[in-house]
Short mmCIF file of C-alpha atoms in Angstrom, two decimals:
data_model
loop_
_atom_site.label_atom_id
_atom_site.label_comp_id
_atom_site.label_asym_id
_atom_site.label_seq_id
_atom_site.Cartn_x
_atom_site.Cartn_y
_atom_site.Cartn_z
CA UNK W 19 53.88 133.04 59.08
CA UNK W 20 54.31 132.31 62.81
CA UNK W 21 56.16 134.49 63.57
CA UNK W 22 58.29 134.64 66.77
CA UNK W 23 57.27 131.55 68.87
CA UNK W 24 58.82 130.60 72.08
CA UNK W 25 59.02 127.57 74.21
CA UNK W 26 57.73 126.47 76.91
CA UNK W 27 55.22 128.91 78.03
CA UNK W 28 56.05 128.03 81.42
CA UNK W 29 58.63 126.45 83.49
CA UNK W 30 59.54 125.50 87.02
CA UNK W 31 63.08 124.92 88.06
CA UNK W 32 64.91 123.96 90.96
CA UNK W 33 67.70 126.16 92.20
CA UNK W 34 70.91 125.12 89.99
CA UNK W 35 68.87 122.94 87.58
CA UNK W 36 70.29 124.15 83.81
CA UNK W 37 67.92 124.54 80.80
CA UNK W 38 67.33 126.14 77.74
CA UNK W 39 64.48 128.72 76.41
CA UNK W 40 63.87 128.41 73.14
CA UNK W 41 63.10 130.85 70.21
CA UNK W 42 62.42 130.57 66.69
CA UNK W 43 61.30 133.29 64.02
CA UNK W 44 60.54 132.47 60.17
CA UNK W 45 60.63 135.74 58.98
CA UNK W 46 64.03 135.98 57.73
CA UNK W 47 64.53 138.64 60.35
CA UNK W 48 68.70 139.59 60.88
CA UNK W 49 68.40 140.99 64.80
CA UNK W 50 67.41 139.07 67.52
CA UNK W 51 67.52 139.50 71.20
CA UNK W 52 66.25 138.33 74.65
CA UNK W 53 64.49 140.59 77.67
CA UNK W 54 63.44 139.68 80.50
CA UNK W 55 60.79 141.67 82.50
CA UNK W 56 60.10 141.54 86.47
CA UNK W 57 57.49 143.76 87.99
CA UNK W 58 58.18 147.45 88.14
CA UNK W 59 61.50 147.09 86.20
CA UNK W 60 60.21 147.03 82.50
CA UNK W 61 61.64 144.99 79.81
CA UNK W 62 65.57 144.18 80.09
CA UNK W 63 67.92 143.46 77.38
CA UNK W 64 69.59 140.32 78.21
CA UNK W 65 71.78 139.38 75.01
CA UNK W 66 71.24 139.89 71.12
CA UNK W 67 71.81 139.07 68.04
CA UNK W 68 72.64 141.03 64.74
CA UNK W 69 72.77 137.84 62.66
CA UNK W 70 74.30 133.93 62.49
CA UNK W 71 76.99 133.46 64.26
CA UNK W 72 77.09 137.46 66.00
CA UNK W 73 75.71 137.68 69.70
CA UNK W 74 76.31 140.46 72.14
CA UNK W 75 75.63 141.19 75.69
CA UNK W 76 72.96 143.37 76.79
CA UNK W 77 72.16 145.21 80.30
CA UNK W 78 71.53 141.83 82.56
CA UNK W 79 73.94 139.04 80.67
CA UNK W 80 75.17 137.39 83.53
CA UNK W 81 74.09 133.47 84.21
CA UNK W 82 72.67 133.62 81.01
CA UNK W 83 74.39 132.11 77.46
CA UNK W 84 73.32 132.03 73.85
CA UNK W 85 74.21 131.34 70.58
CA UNK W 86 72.77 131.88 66.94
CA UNK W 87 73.84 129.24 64.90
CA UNK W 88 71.05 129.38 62.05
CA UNK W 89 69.11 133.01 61.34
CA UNK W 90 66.11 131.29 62.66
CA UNK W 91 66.97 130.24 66.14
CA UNK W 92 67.80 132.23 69.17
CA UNK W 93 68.03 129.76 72.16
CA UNK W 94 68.74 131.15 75.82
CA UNK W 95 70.53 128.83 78.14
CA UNK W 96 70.69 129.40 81.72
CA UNK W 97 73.29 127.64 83.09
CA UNK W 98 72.71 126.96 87.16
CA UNK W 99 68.95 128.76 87.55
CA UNK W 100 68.60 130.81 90.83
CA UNK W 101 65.86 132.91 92.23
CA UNK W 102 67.14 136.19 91.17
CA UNK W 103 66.14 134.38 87.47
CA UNK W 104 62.26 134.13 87.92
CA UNK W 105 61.09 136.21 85.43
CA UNK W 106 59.10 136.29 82.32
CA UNK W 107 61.31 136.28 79.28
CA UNK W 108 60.39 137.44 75.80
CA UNK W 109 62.27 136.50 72.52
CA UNK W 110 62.05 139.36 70.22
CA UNK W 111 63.46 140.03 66.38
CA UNK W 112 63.29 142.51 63.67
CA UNK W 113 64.46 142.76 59.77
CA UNK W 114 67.94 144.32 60.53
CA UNK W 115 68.35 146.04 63.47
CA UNK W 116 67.66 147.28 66.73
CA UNK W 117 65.93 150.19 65.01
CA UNK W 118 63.71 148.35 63.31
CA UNK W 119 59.83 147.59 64.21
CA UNK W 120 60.32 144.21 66.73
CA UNK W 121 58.32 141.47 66.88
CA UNK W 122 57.65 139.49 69.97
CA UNK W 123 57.22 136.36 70.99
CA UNK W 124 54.51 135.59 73.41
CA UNK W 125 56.89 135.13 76.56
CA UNK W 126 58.20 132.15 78.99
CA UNK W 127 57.10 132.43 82.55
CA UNK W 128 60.12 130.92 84.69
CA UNK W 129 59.98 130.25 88.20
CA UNK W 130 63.14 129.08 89.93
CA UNK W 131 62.45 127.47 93.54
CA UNK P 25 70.66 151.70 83.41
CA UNK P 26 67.47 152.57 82.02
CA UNK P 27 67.68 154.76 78.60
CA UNK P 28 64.13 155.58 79.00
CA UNK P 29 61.81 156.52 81.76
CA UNK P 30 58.00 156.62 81.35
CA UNK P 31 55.59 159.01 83.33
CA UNK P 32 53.03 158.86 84.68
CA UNK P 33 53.97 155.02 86.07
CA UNK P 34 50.35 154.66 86.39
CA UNK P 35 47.08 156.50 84.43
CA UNK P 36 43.45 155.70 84.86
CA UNK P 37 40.74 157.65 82.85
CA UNK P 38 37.25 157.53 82.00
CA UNK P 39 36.18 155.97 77.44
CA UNK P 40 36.44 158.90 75.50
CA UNK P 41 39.51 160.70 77.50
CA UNK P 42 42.46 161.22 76.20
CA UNK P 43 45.68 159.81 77.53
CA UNK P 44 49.05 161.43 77.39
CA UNK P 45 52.22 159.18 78.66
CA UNK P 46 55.35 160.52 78.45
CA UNK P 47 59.04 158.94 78.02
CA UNK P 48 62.48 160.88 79.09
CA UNK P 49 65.89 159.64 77.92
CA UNK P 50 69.65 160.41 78.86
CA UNK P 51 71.63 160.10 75.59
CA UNK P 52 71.07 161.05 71.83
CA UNK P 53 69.21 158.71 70.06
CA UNK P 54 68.37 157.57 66.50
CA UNK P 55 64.48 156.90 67.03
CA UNK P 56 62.16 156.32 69.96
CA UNK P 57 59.97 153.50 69.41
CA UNK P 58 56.55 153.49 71.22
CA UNK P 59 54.67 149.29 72.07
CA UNK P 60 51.57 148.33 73.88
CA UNK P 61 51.40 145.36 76.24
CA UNK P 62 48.66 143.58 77.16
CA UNK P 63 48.45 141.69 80.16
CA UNK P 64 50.28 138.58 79.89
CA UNK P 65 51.12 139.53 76.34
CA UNK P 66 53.95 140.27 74.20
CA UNK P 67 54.41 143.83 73.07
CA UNK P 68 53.24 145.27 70.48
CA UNK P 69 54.83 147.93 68.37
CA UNK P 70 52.65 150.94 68.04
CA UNK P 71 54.90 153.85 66.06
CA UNK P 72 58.50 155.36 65.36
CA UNK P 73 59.16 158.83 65.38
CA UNK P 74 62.98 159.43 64.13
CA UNK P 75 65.44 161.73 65.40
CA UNK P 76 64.54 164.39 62.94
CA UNK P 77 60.57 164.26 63.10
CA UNK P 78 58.80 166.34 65.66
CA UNK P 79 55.38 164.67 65.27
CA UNK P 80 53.50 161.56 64.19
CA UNK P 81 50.53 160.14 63.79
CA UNK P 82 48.63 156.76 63.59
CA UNK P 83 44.71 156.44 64.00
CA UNK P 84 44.22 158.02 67.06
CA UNK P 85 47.78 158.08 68.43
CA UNK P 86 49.94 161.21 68.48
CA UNK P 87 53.84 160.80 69.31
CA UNK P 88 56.03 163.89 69.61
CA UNK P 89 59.72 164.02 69.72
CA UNK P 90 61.78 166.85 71.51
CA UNK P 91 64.96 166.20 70.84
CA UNK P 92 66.32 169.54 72.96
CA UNK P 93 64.63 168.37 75.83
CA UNK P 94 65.45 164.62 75.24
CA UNK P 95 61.69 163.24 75.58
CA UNK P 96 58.87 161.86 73.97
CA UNK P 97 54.97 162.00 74.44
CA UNK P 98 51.69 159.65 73.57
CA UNK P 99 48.90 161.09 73.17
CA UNK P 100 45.79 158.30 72.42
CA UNK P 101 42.88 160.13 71.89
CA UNK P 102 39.36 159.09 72.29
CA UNK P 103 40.45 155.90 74.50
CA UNK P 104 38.26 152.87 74.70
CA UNK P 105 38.31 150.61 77.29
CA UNK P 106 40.28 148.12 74.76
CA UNK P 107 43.08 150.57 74.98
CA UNK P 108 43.87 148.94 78.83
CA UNK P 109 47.30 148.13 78.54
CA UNK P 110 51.27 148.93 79.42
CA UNK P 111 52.90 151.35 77.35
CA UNK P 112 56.49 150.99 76.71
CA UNK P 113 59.50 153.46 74.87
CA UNK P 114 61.98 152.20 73.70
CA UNK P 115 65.51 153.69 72.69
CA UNK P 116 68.53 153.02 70.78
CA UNK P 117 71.49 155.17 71.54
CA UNK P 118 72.86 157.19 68.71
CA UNK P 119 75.98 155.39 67.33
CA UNK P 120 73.83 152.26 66.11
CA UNK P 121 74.66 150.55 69.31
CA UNK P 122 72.32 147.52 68.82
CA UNK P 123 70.87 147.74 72.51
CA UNK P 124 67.17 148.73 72.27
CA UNK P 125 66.48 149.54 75.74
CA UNK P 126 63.12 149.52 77.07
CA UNK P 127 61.59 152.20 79.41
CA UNK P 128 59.81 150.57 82.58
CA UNK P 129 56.25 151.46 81.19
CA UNK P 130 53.51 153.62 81.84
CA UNK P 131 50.03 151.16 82.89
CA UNK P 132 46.59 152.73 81.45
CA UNK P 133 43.54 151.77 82.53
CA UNK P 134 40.00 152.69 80.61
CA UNK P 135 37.08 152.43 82.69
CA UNK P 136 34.26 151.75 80.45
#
């Protein structure tokens, strides 16, 4: 198994550019979510994901849009980037549900100019 | 807002100390969930204690759960310079609210 893999590792985007983070699992896992972490401030839940075709909003959802089409994929779309949004973002997922042991991905650094 | 907070924010100790981090949070929860980071690494998960366990262990980690007093302790024993890392608690609110929210992290160093 891969596990959770994410792509790119890194990124560098100009202020309003749009693009997507992506995030795939193969272990079947139901729950899926999205943090970002910024010095000092630990990791914060952007959106989740309690199985196809179910997202929710976390603590930080704005200027940031998903979907979960297939129970593999999680993609994160961010659509006009801005400074506040340099971060490094980490795709995580688990069997069922938030409660469960989470697995994570290996993160995206983003840097928004 | 933060469920979780983490103290000390930062810990350095000398291989073969022991290391005690500790994680406060504001509402009732299910389970507390402990995870190592590395640097420039995804998490980890390291142990989960549930609402109605006091204490747990794994190899040389200890986690207790005071429920009264709405915190949690680490205790790694013996620590080896390997054990450099962030530590992290994380919390679901008790009404299976689907939000695991992350404390900001307690950083350990292990000076060989």
């Amino acid at each position: 198994n891969a596990g959770v893999t994410q792509t790119p590792k890194f990124q560098v985007l100009k202020t309003g550019q749009s693009m997507t983070l992506q995030c795939a699992q193969d272990m079947n896992h139901e729950y899926m979510s999205w943090y970002r972490q910024d010095p000092g401030m630990g990791l914060r839940l952007i959106h989740y994901s309690v199985g196809a075709g179910i997202t929710d909003q976390g603590e930080v959802p704005n200027g940031y849009n998903v979907s979960r089409s297939t129970t593999e994929d999680f993609p994160l779309r961010l659509l006009s980037a801005a400074p506040s949004q340099t971060s490094v973002y980490f795709c995580a997922s688990s069997y069922e549900t938030s409660t469960d042991t989470q697995y994570f991905g290996p993160g995206t650094r983003l840097t928004v100019l | 807002s933060q469920q979780g907070e983490e103290d000390p924010q930062a810990l350095s100790i000398q291989e073969g100390e022991n290391a005690t981090m500790n994680c406060s949070y504001k509402t009732s929860i299910n389970n507390l969930q402990w995870y190592r980071q590395n640097s420039g690494r995804g998490l980890v998960h390291l142990i989960l204690i549930r609402s109605n366990e006091r204490e747990k262990h794994s190899g040389r980690l200890r986690v207790t759960l005071d429920t009264s007093k709405k915190s949690s302790s680490l205790l790694i024993t013996a620590s080896r310079a390997a054990d450099t890392a962030s530590y992290f608690c994380a919390t679901e609110g008790s009404g299976n609210t689907g939000k695991l929210i992350f404390g900001q992290g307690t950083t350990l160093q292990v000076k060989p």
